[in-house]
Structures are given as C-alpha cells and as structure tokens.
Amino acid sequence: MSMTGVLRPGHAAIRVLDLEQGVNFYKNVLGLLETGRDNQGRVYFKAWDERDHNSLVIRQADRPGIDFFAFKVQSKAVLEKLDADLKAYGVTTERIPAGEMLHTGERVRFKIPTGHLIELYAEKTDVGNGMPYVNPETWVPDLKGIAPVRMDHCLLYGGDIDATRKLFEEVLGFSLVERILMEDGKTDLAIWLTCSIKAHDIAFVRHPEDGKLHHVSFLLESWEQVLKAADLMSMNRVSIDMGPTRHGVTRGTTIYAFDPSGNRFETFCGGYQWYPDMQPITWTFDNVGAGVFYHDRKLNPAFLAVVT
Amino acid sequence: MPYRITIEEVGAGSVNFNCSDQQTVLRGMEALGNRGIPVGCRQGGCGVCKVEVLEGTYRKRVMSREQVSEDDENAHRVLACCIWPTSDLRLRVIGKMVDAVRKTGTAAITVAG
Ligand code: FES
Ligand SMILES: [Fe+2]
C-alpha cells in the first residue's frame, strides 16, 4: 500500500426515478457540479474539489439503485495487470471502450460475489477544481447547497461478503480495517475495506438479496459542515434517515439521508487514518448499535432493512 | 384541507390521523408521532411503506417498479410515501421492515458457507 495500484473510488452510477428531479437534487441540494450529459441520457457530476471530470453519474430508470461503482487505478499498465490478475483469479472481465462514459478512459468491468458491478479505469479528463495549478486560492466561492469535497466511498449489501472481501484483498490489494461480527461470533455481518490510508474506500453488509445499495458517501471538511448539511436538508425537505451523529466504526461524523428516488446517501466528516501495519478493529454483535450509531447505541430499523 | 386517514388492523385496533393534501400519507402519519406504516426512505424506493388503499382517492408520484407493479398500482397497492390524500382514506399495511440479517440470518450464513 504505497498507493500504486488501485488509487481511490472514481465514480458511482446510480438510477433515479425522475431525471430532472435527480439533477435538481444533486446539483442544488447536495451541491455537486453538473459536468455533462451523454447520448444515453446520463447526467454527470463531480464534487467541487475533485479534479477529474465525474464521480457521480445518474440515469432515469423505473427502479432506483446502483448500476456500477468504479475505482481509479494508477496507470494503464496497472489496469492491464489487474485485468490479467482478475482473469487468473477466475473472474470474468469485460472491456468497456474509452469514451463510453464522457471523458473516461477504457474500463474493466466485473461482477463481484455480492452481485455488484465494479469497474477499474486509469484515465479520466482532469478538468480541475476551479482553481489553477499555479498559485491557487484555497476554495471556490459561490458554491451551491451542501457542496462536499469529494465522493468518498460506498456501502453495498449482498450475500457472499466473504468471497467479495477475499477478491478485494487478494486481487485488488485492499485491506480489512473494521468488521462487525454476527451473533455466532465468527461470521462477518459487515466489513470495511481500504485501498488507501482512508478508514474505508468501500464497505459491505451481509444481506439476503444481492446487488443492493445502502449508500454513496460524500466527504465534508468539518463537523460544523455536517450540521450545516442537516440544516440544508431540512430547508429542502430532504428525507433524513439518521443523524447528525457519529459512527463508532471509522469514527466518522455523519448524516444518512435519501435522494428523491430513495437512494441513501451520506454526508460525513472525519474518521481516522489507516496504515497497513495496523490490525483490524472488531465489533461484536451485541455492540452493533454503537458500532453503527455511536450515540444512540442502537440500530434504527432502517439500517438493515432499507436499501435500493 | 386535512383529510382523515384510517390505518386498519394496527395492533388490536386502527390508527387515525389528519393529513393535509400537501403532505404524503407517510409524512402525515410521522409528523404527529403516529405509527402503523413502516418508515424507510420516504421517497418511493425501498417499499417498506406499501399499503393497500381500501377506500378514498389520492394523488400519486412515480414509485419504484421493483416495489409496486403496474397491477399493484392499478389495484391501489401503493407506497404511502408517494401518495397525497384527495379525500378521506382507509388503508391497510402491506409493507414490512424486514430485519434481513436476524430474520433470515441462518440462510444468509449458509449461503456464505
Ligand atoms: S418509505 Fe421507502 S418506499 Fe416509502
Ligand atoms: Fe459511509
């Protein structure tokens, strides 16, 4: 882990029930920047401080949920190597040509055991964060809405999180940072994985149905901004699921809420940094409440039951 | 103007509350601390708030087809978070907040081997 392979989450592609309602929400309420629309009817967004062209793509469909989640890798050579490694591991991969997504290079797509489509890519147009690379200012004025700095991670629900974890660890170089155990004291109920020094880049919860989305998460820079995000959500009548509060797992401060199609999103801040010489943290089943919502010390019923 | 919403068969009896035509049935229920219909995303995605409208009329918005089929929609089996009353309503809860891990925990573990 000197961040030479898989670098970070790159884009999440999600389905919304009404495109313009979705665009209005992601642009004016969450405060992402619209960066393009393609001939498939997809709309592209990025958070203001991201430099690459897009990190969230939405399309209209008759059911919400996630189409795919992608990671950026360091180079085209790494992309080739990881594709070969995946094949050698027994994973079927598919190449999606450069340009199929706006400003995005060739993608390697594969299905993981929890039923989700994951993509790797090496190239995406650097459109900048609105400030020059020489003598920049420190932030961009006149941002709208909550205005997170980046799309940070996602939490996905599916059946075989054990095989998914193995694939992420053994082929993609991820590490286990935290886990919550089930009642038997052995089986993982939930796992948090990192490919960087973040406390998580992707997480999974065991769930009877494959391919489900729990949330896509966006990073804020302070706890005060998390509180302000809650104010903006209430002003805009956004459906809040939980928070502002703190997770025991990763220690991030957080709000869970829903977009106008029922896809959960998170706006969060903080969490500790992780290095590969650290051992994972384990939460036992009787402490799952505190692990997920540290102050309430209990799960809300929606945490395990409400997904898209 | 507020309409009277009646949820049948909640516990031993029924739940009644007033809901304006500016508020979804689910938000109307929640706003004054009433219970009966499970509350999830409140945005037509998760399906936990599914009800069958037995009597009355309502306005509706788009809902996830995964949760509400065309047949459902035509038979007034809809999501309480996606309907606004245009008359008094009588309804029955269909949706469930399924605690997936604890209810089907064994199955989920078996799948994972
Ligand atoms: S609460 Fe999720 S569909 Fe109504
Ligand atoms: Fe999260």
Short mmCIF file of C-alpha atoms and ligand atoms in Angstrom, two decimals:
data_model
loop_
_atom_site.label_atom_id
_atom_site.label_comp_id
_atom_site.label_asym_id
_atom_site.label_seq_id
_atom_site.Cartn_x
_atom_site.Cartn_y
_atom_site.Cartn_z
CA MET A 1 0.00 0.00 0.00
CA SER A 2 2.05 2.88 -1.20
CA MET A 3 -0.94 3.65 -3.36
CA THR A 4 0.44 2.28 -6.55
CA GLY A 5 -2.38 0.02 -7.66
CA VAL A 6 -5.99 0.92 -7.01
CA LEU A 7 -5.97 4.60 -6.02
CA ARG A 8 -9.48 5.58 -4.92
CA PRO A 9 -13.20 5.42 -5.66
CA GLY A 10 -13.74 7.03 -9.06
CA HIS A 11 -17.41 7.03 -9.94
CA ALA A 12 -20.76 5.72 -8.78
CA ALA A 13 -23.52 5.20 -11.36
CA ILE A 14 -26.98 5.24 -9.85
CA ARG A 15 -30.55 5.07 -11.07
CA VAL A 16 -33.19 7.69 -10.32
CA LEU A 17 -36.94 7.61 -10.92
CA ASP A 18 -37.13 11.13 -12.40
CA LEU A 19 -34.06 12.55 -14.10
CA GLU A 20 -34.69 16.27 -13.72
CA GLN A 21 -35.73 15.85 -10.10
CA GLY A 22 -32.48 13.92 -9.57
CA VAL A 23 -30.42 16.58 -11.34
CA ASN A 24 -32.02 19.32 -9.27
CA PHE A 25 -31.30 17.40 -6.07
CA TYR A 26 -27.68 16.51 -6.81
CA LYS A 27 -26.90 19.96 -8.18
CA ASN A 28 -28.79 22.38 -5.97
CA VAL A 29 -29.27 20.49 -2.71
CA LEU A 30 -26.23 18.20 -2.45
CA GLY A 31 -24.28 20.83 -4.37
CA LEU A 32 -22.35 18.81 -6.92
CA LEU A 33 -21.36 20.40 -10.23
CA GLU A 34 -23.02 19.12 -13.40
CA THR A 35 -20.23 18.33 -15.85
CA GLY A 36 -22.04 16.79 -18.79
CA ARG A 37 -24.86 14.81 -20.37
CA ASP A 38 -24.39 11.96 -22.84
CA ASN A 39 -26.49 10.50 -25.64
CA GLN A 40 -27.69 7.68 -23.37
CA GLY A 41 -29.39 10.31 -21.22
CA ARG A 42 -26.92 10.03 -18.38
CA VAL A 43 -26.03 13.14 -16.37
CA TYR A 44 -22.54 13.54 -14.93
CA PHE A 45 -21.49 15.30 -11.74
CA LYS A 46 -18.38 15.93 -9.71
CA ALA A 47 -17.80 17.40 -6.27
CA TRP A 48 -16.17 20.82 -6.45
CA ASP A 49 -12.71 19.82 -5.19
CA GLU A 50 -12.41 16.76 -7.39
CA ARG A 51 -10.18 17.30 -10.39
CA ASP A 52 -11.41 14.51 -12.65
CA HIS A 53 -14.44 15.04 -14.87
CA ASN A 54 -17.03 12.98 -12.98
CA SER A 55 -17.66 10.99 -9.82
CA LEU A 56 -21.43 10.50 -9.91
CA VAL A 57 -23.50 9.52 -12.92
CA ILE A 58 -27.28 9.27 -12.82
CA ARG A 59 -29.76 7.86 -15.30
CA GLN A 60 -33.52 7.55 -15.24
CA ALA A 61 -34.97 4.07 -14.69
CA ASP A 62 -38.13 2.53 -13.29
CA ARG A 63 -36.32 1.44 -10.12
CA PRO A 64 -33.60 3.13 -8.07
CA GLY A 65 -30.32 1.51 -7.03
CA ILE A 66 -26.73 1.26 -8.21
CA ASP A 67 -25.59 0.26 -11.73
CA PHE A 68 -21.86 0.13 -11.00
CA PHE A 69 -19.10 1.53 -8.77
CA ALA A 70 -15.60 2.25 -10.09
CA PHE A 71 -12.08 2.73 -8.81
CA LYS A 72 -9.34 4.70 -10.48
CA VAL A 73 -6.04 2.84 -10.82
CA GLN A 74 -2.61 4.36 -11.14
CA SER A 75 -1.85 3.74 -14.80
CA LYS A 76 -2.84 1.85 -17.92
CA ALA A 77 -0.17 -0.72 -17.11
CA VAL A 78 -1.79 -1.30 -13.71
CA LEU A 79 -5.17 -1.61 -15.41
CA GLU A 80 -3.77 -4.32 -17.73
CA LYS A 81 -2.15 -6.13 -14.82
CA LEU A 82 -5.28 -6.06 -12.66
CA ASP A 83 -7.39 -7.29 -15.57
CA ALA A 84 -4.98 -10.20 -16.02
CA ASP A 85 -4.93 -10.87 -12.26
CA LEU A 86 -8.72 -10.90 -12.12
CA LYS A 87 -8.87 -13.38 -15.00
CA ALA A 88 -6.24 -15.57 -13.37
CA TYR A 89 -8.33 -15.50 -10.19
CA GLY A 90 -11.29 -16.81 -12.22
CA VAL A 91 -13.24 -13.56 -12.58
CA THR A 92 -14.82 -12.80 -15.96
CA THR A 93 -13.99 -9.26 -17.03
CA GLU A 94 -15.42 -7.07 -19.74
CA ARG A 95 -13.75 -4.13 -21.51
CA ILE A 96 -15.78 -1.01 -21.97
CA PRO A 97 -14.17 1.27 -24.54
CA ALA A 98 -12.80 4.71 -23.76
CA GLY A 99 -15.42 7.39 -24.31
CA GLU A 100 -18.40 5.16 -23.47
CA MET A 101 -18.60 7.38 -20.40
CA LEU A 102 -17.81 11.03 -21.06
CA HIS A 103 -14.14 11.96 -20.56
CA THR A 104 -13.41 8.49 -19.19
CA GLY A 105 -10.84 6.02 -20.50
CA GLU A 106 -11.21 2.30 -21.04
CA ARG A 107 -12.90 0.48 -18.16
CA VAL A 108 -12.52 -3.09 -16.93
CA ARG A 109 -15.86 -4.26 -15.53
CA PHE A 110 -16.54 -7.37 -13.48
CA LYS A 111 -19.16 -8.79 -11.16
CA ILE A 112 -18.22 -9.44 -7.55
CA PRO A 113 -19.73 -12.26 -5.43
CA THR A 114 -22.21 -9.87 -3.76
CA GLY A 115 -23.68 -9.25 -7.24
CA HIS A 116 -22.41 -5.71 -7.79
CA LEU A 117 -20.64 -4.47 -10.92
CA ILE A 118 -17.25 -2.99 -10.14
CA GLU A 119 -15.09 -1.13 -12.67
CA LEU A 120 -11.44 -0.15 -12.86
CA TYR A 121 -10.10 2.59 -15.11
CA ALA A 122 -6.86 4.54 -15.41
CA GLU A 123 -7.83 7.69 -17.28
CA LYS A 124 -10.34 10.48 -16.82
CA THR A 125 -10.00 14.05 -18.04
CA ASP A 126 -8.53 16.40 -15.46
CA VAL A 127 -10.94 19.32 -15.58
CA GLY A 128 -9.51 20.84 -12.39
CA ASN A 129 -11.24 22.03 -9.24
CA GLY A 130 -11.93 25.53 -10.46
CA MET A 131 -8.56 26.85 -9.30
CA PRO A 132 -5.28 27.00 -11.23
CA TYR A 133 -2.38 24.59 -10.72
CA VAL A 134 -0.10 27.60 -10.26
CA ASN A 135 -0.71 29.87 -7.26
CA PRO A 136 -4.27 28.71 -6.47
CA GLU A 137 -6.69 30.14 -3.93
CA THR A 138 -7.88 27.84 -1.13
CA TRP A 139 -11.50 27.31 -2.10
CA VAL A 140 -14.02 28.23 -4.73
CA PRO A 141 -16.63 30.85 -3.75
CA ASP A 142 -20.35 30.76 -4.59
CA LEU A 143 -20.86 27.02 -4.28
CA LYS A 144 -24.45 25.83 -4.00
CA GLY A 145 -26.00 23.52 -1.43
CA ILE A 146 -24.10 21.14 0.83
CA ALA A 147 -21.07 21.14 -1.50
CA PRO A 148 -18.99 18.15 -0.34
CA VAL A 149 -15.35 17.99 -1.41
CA ARG A 150 -15.48 14.51 -2.92
CA MET A 151 -17.39 11.30 -3.46
CA ASP A 152 -15.64 9.17 -0.87
CA HIS A 153 -16.92 5.59 -0.60
CA CYS A 154 -19.99 3.41 -0.78
CA LEU A 155 -21.66 0.73 1.34
CA LEU A 156 -23.12 -2.18 -0.60
CA TYR A 157 -25.39 -5.03 0.54
CA GLY A 158 -25.23 -8.59 -0.75
CA GLY A 159 -24.92 -12.26 0.17
CA ASP A 160 -21.38 -13.53 -0.07
CA ILE A 161 -19.35 -10.76 1.54
CA ASP A 162 -16.65 -13.31 2.43
CA ALA A 163 -15.78 -14.07 -1.19
CA THR A 164 -16.08 -10.39 -2.07
CA ARG A 165 -13.63 -9.50 0.70
CA LYS A 166 -11.21 -12.17 -0.49
CA LEU A 167 -11.32 -10.80 -4.04
CA PHE A 168 -10.74 -7.22 -2.91
CA GLU A 169 -7.87 -8.28 -0.64
CA GLU A 170 -6.14 -10.85 -2.81
CA VAL A 171 -6.53 -9.34 -6.25
CA LEU A 172 -7.12 -5.61 -5.78
CA GLY A 173 -4.84 -5.05 -2.78
CA PHE A 174 -7.45 -3.80 -0.32
CA SER A 175 -7.15 -4.33 3.46
CA LEU A 176 -9.73 -5.01 6.14
CA VAL A 177 -9.96 -2.03 8.53
CA GLU A 178 -13.02 -2.85 10.66
CA ARG A 179 -15.64 -5.57 10.89
CA ILE A 180 -18.86 -6.29 12.78
CA LEU A 181 -19.47 -9.92 13.70
CA MET A 182 -22.78 -11.75 13.61
CA GLU A 183 -24.34 -13.42 16.63
CA ASP A 184 -22.25 -16.59 16.13
CA GLY A 185 -19.13 -14.57 16.95
CA LYS A 186 -17.39 -15.75 13.76
CA THR A 187 -19.21 -14.68 10.62
CA ASP A 188 -18.82 -11.12 9.40
CA LEU A 189 -22.03 -9.11 9.31
CA ALA A 190 -20.20 -6.11 7.86
CA ILE A 191 -16.71 -5.27 6.59
CA TRP A 192 -14.90 -2.00 5.87
CA LEU A 193 -12.11 -2.18 3.29
CA THR A 194 -9.50 0.35 2.24
CA CYS A 195 -7.15 0.71 -0.72
CA SER A 196 -5.53 3.84 0.74
CA ILE A 197 -4.94 5.40 4.15
CA LYS A 198 -8.65 6.21 4.49
CA ALA A 199 -10.62 4.24 7.10
CA HIS A 200 -12.71 2.90 4.21
CA ASP A 201 -12.98 3.09 0.45
CA ILE A 202 -15.79 0.53 0.22
CA ALA A 203 -17.85 -1.45 2.73
CA PHE A 204 -20.22 -4.41 2.60
CA VAL A 205 -23.06 -5.70 4.77
CA ARG A 206 -24.35 -9.27 4.53
CA HIS A 207 -27.86 -9.25 3.12
CA PRO A 208 -30.12 -11.95 1.61
CA GLU A 209 -30.52 -10.03 -1.66
CA ASP A 210 -27.52 -9.36 -3.93
CA GLY A 211 -26.59 -6.15 -5.71
CA LYS A 212 -28.14 -3.71 -3.28
CA LEU A 213 -27.08 -0.15 -2.45
CA HIS A 214 -27.02 1.11 1.12
CA HIS A 215 -25.35 4.46 0.47
CA VAL A 216 -22.93 6.50 -1.57
CA SER A 217 -20.96 8.83 0.67
CA PHE A 218 -19.68 12.38 0.21
CA LEU A 219 -16.92 13.98 2.28
CA LEU A 220 -17.25 17.25 4.18
CA GLU A 221 -14.37 19.04 5.90
CA SER A 222 -15.72 19.69 9.38
CA TRP A 223 -18.33 18.62 11.89
CA GLU A 224 -19.85 22.08 11.60
CA GLN A 225 -20.37 21.46 7.89
CA VAL A 226 -22.13 18.20 8.77
CA LEU A 227 -24.50 20.20 11.00
CA LYS A 228 -24.99 22.77 8.24
CA ALA A 229 -25.72 19.93 5.81
CA ALA A 230 -28.53 18.81 8.12
CA ASP A 231 -29.91 22.37 8.14
CA LEU A 232 -29.85 22.44 4.34
CA MET A 233 -31.55 19.04 4.22
CA SER A 234 -34.35 20.25 6.49
CA MET A 235 -34.71 23.50 4.50
CA ASN A 236 -35.07 21.44 1.35
CA ARG A 237 -37.33 18.82 2.99
CA VAL A 238 -34.80 16.07 2.31
CA SER A 239 -35.72 12.75 3.91
CA ILE A 240 -33.16 12.23 6.70
CA ASP A 241 -32.60 8.67 7.87
CA MET A 242 -30.24 9.28 10.79
CA GLY A 243 -28.10 11.99 12.29
CA PRO A 244 -26.22 14.19 12.57
CA THR A 245 -24.40 11.64 14.72
CA ARG A 246 -21.19 9.64 14.79
CA HIS A 247 -20.29 6.14 13.68
CA GLY A 248 -18.35 4.00 16.16
CA VAL A 249 -16.92 2.18 13.16
CA THR A 250 -14.36 4.51 11.46
CA ARG A 251 -15.36 7.30 13.96
CA GLY A 252 -16.77 9.46 11.17
CA THR A 253 -19.43 12.08 11.94
CA THR A 254 -22.37 11.51 9.68
CA ILE A 255 -25.85 12.04 8.31
CA TYR A 256 -27.70 9.35 6.36
CA ALA A 257 -30.43 10.70 4.08
CA PHE A 258 -32.26 9.78 0.88
CA ASP A 259 -32.28 11.30 -2.59
CA PRO A 260 -35.70 11.89 -4.23
CA SER A 261 -35.69 8.29 -5.56
CA GLY A 262 -34.95 6.66 -2.22
CA ASN A 263 -31.23 6.04 -2.78
CA ARG A 264 -29.49 6.61 0.53
CA PHE A 265 -26.52 8.97 0.56
CA GLU A 266 -24.22 10.06 3.36
CA THR A 267 -22.54 13.34 4.09
CA PHE A 268 -19.75 12.79 6.58
CA CYS A 269 -16.55 14.12 8.03
CA GLY A 270 -13.55 12.59 9.75
CA GLY A 271 -12.57 9.08 10.59
CA TYR A 272 -9.05 8.01 11.40
CA GLN A 273 -6.24 7.20 9.01
CA TRP A 274 -5.17 3.66 8.41
CA TYR A 275 -1.71 2.21 7.67
CA PRO A 276 -1.05 -1.34 6.53
CA ASP A 277 0.80 -2.29 9.72
CA MET A 278 -2.40 -1.77 11.73
CA GLN A 279 -4.64 -4.66 12.74
CA PRO A 280 -8.36 -4.55 12.01
CA ILE A 281 -10.88 -3.48 14.67
CA THR A 282 -13.67 -5.92 15.53
CA TRP A 283 -17.14 -5.10 16.87
CA THR A 284 -19.16 -7.89 18.47
CA PHE A 285 -22.83 -8.40 17.61
CA ASP A 286 -24.07 -7.08 20.97
CA ASN A 287 -22.32 -3.78 20.17
CA VAL A 288 -23.53 -3.44 16.58
CA GLY A 289 -25.72 -0.49 17.64
CA ALA A 290 -22.79 1.51 19.00
CA GLY A 291 -20.65 0.48 16.04
CA VAL A 292 -23.08 1.93 13.56
CA PHE A 293 -24.59 4.83 15.58
CA TYR A 294 -22.25 5.60 18.46
CA HIS A 295 -24.52 7.94 20.46
CA ASP A 296 -27.81 6.06 20.20
CA ARG A 297 -26.05 2.72 20.76
CA LYS A 298 -28.84 1.05 18.81
CA LEU A 299 -29.59 0.43 15.16
CA ASN A 300 -32.53 2.21 13.63
CA PRO A 301 -34.73 -0.42 11.94
CA ALA A 302 -33.89 1.08 8.54
CA PHE A 303 -30.16 0.32 8.74
CA LEU A 304 -30.53 -3.37 7.90
CA ALA A 305 -33.90 -3.24 6.12
CA VAL A 306 -33.96 -0.19 3.83
CA VAL A 307 -31.89 -0.45 0.64
CA THR A 308 -32.37 0.18 -3.07
CA MET B 1 -57.50 20.95 3.86
CA PRO B 2 -56.89 17.95 6.09
CA TYR B 3 -58.38 14.56 5.39
CA ARG B 4 -58.92 11.74 7.85
CA ILE B 5 -56.63 8.76 7.33
CA THR B 6 -57.51 5.42 8.92
CA ILE B 7 -54.98 2.60 9.02
CA GLU B 8 -56.79 -0.64 9.71
CA GLU B 9 -55.58 -3.59 11.73
CA VAL B 10 -52.78 -1.94 13.67
CA GLY B 11 -52.34 -3.98 16.82
CA ALA B 12 -55.80 -4.55 18.30
CA GLY B 13 -57.49 -1.63 16.52
CA SER B 14 -56.84 1.05 13.98
CA VAL B 15 -54.83 4.30 13.78
CA ASN B 16 -56.42 7.60 12.77
CA PHE B 17 -54.79 10.91 11.92
CA ASN B 18 -55.38 14.04 9.89
CA CYS B 19 -53.26 14.61 6.81
CA SER B 20 -53.31 17.68 4.57
CA ASP B 21 -53.32 17.33 0.80
CA GLN B 22 -49.85 18.95 0.89
CA GLN B 23 -48.32 16.05 2.79
CA THR B 24 -47.81 12.44 1.84
CA VAL B 25 -49.77 9.92 3.91
CA LEU B 26 -46.48 8.64 5.38
CA ARG B 27 -45.20 12.11 6.38
CA GLY B 28 -48.66 12.93 7.74
CA MET B 29 -48.53 9.83 9.92
CA GLU B 30 -45.00 10.55 11.14
CA ALA B 31 -45.45 14.27 11.71
CA LEU B 32 -47.59 13.85 14.81
CA GLY B 33 -45.87 10.74 16.12
CA ASN B 34 -48.36 8.20 14.81
CA ARG B 35 -47.30 4.68 13.90
CA GLY B 36 -48.58 1.82 11.84
CA ILE B 37 -46.86 2.10 8.47
CA PRO B 38 -43.12 1.27 8.46
CA VAL B 39 -40.97 4.29 7.55
CA GLY B 40 -37.97 3.84 5.25
CA CYS B 41 -36.67 6.15 2.54
CA ARG B 42 -39.90 8.22 2.24
CA GLN B 43 -39.03 8.57 -1.46
CA GLY B 44 -40.63 5.62 -3.24
CA GLY B 45 -37.51 3.45 -3.39
CA CYS B 46 -37.45 0.86 -0.63
CA GLY B 47 -41.04 -0.38 -0.47
CA VAL B 48 -41.37 -0.79 3.30
CA CYS B 49 -44.30 1.66 3.42
CA LYS B 50 -46.51 -0.24 0.97
CA VAL B 51 -50.23 -0.02 1.69
CA GLU B 52 -53.49 -1.04 0.07
CA VAL B 53 -55.94 1.84 -0.19
CA LEU B 54 -59.34 0.30 0.57
CA GLU B 55 -61.36 3.48 0.22
CA GLY B 56 -60.78 7.04 -0.95
CA THR B 57 -58.82 8.95 -3.58
CA TYR B 58 -55.27 10.24 -3.75
CA ARG B 59 -52.65 11.91 -5.94
CA LYS B 60 -49.51 9.90 -6.59
CA ARG B 61 -45.94 10.24 -7.85
CA VAL B 62 -43.55 7.82 -9.55
CA MET B 63 -42.58 4.79 -7.42
CA SER B 64 -40.02 2.02 -7.83
CA ARG B 65 -41.36 -0.74 -10.13
CA GLU B 66 -39.39 -3.19 -8.06
CA GLN B 67 -41.76 -2.42 -5.19
CA VAL B 68 -45.01 -1.59 -6.98
CA SER B 69 -46.00 -3.44 -10.18
CA GLU B 70 -48.46 -1.97 -12.66
CA ASP B 71 -51.07 -4.42 -11.33
CA ASP B 72 -50.36 -3.23 -7.81
CA GLU B 73 -50.69 0.39 -8.83
CA ASN B 74 -54.00 -0.26 -10.61
CA ALA B 75 -55.29 -2.18 -7.58
CA HIS B 76 -54.36 0.72 -5.26
CA ARG B 77 -51.45 -1.13 -3.67
CA VAL B 78 -49.10 1.82 -3.47
CA LEU B 79 -46.38 3.40 -1.38
CA ALA B 80 -47.66 5.60 1.44
CA CYS B 81 -44.71 7.97 0.91
CA CYS B 82 -45.80 8.60 -2.69
CA ILE B 83 -49.49 9.43 -2.22
CA TRP B 84 -51.24 12.63 -1.15
CA PRO B 85 -54.88 12.33 0.01
CA THR B 86 -57.63 13.99 -2.04
CA SER B 87 -60.37 12.52 0.20
CA ASP B 88 -60.57 10.64 3.49
CA LEU B 89 -58.66 7.35 3.14
CA ARG B 90 -58.97 3.92 4.65
CA LEU B 91 -55.93 1.69 4.17
CA ARG B 92 -54.20 -1.48 5.20
CA VAL B 93 -50.46 -2.01 5.67
CA ILE B 94 -48.73 -4.48 3.31
CA GLY B 95 -45.09 -3.42 3.63
CA LYS B 96 -42.71 -4.82 6.21
CA MET B 97 -39.48 -3.63 7.73
CA VAL B 98 -37.66 -6.91 7.26
CA ASP B 99 -34.68 -7.14 9.55
CA ALA B 100 -32.87 -9.13 6.94
CA VAL B 101 -29.99 -10.45 8.97
CA ARG B 102 -31.86 -11.52 12.04
CA LYS B 103 -34.94 -12.86 10.22
CA THR B 104 -33.01 -14.74 7.56
CA GLY B 105 -29.67 -14.79 9.30
CA THR B 106 -29.31 -18.54 9.13
CA ALA B 107 -29.99 -18.61 5.42
CA ALA B 108 -27.52 -15.81 4.81
CA ILE B 109 -24.82 -17.61 6.76
CA THR B 110 -25.46 -20.88 4.95
CA VAL B 111 -25.11 -19.17 1.59
CA ALA B 112 -21.70 -17.92 2.66
CA GLY B 113 -20.64 -21.40 3.71
S1 FES C 1 -40.56 4.61 2.72
FE1 FES C 1 -39.29 3.77 1.11
S2 FES C 1 -40.77 3.48 -0.43
FE2 FES C 1 -41.95 4.56 1.06
FE FE C 2 -20.43 5.59 4.85
#
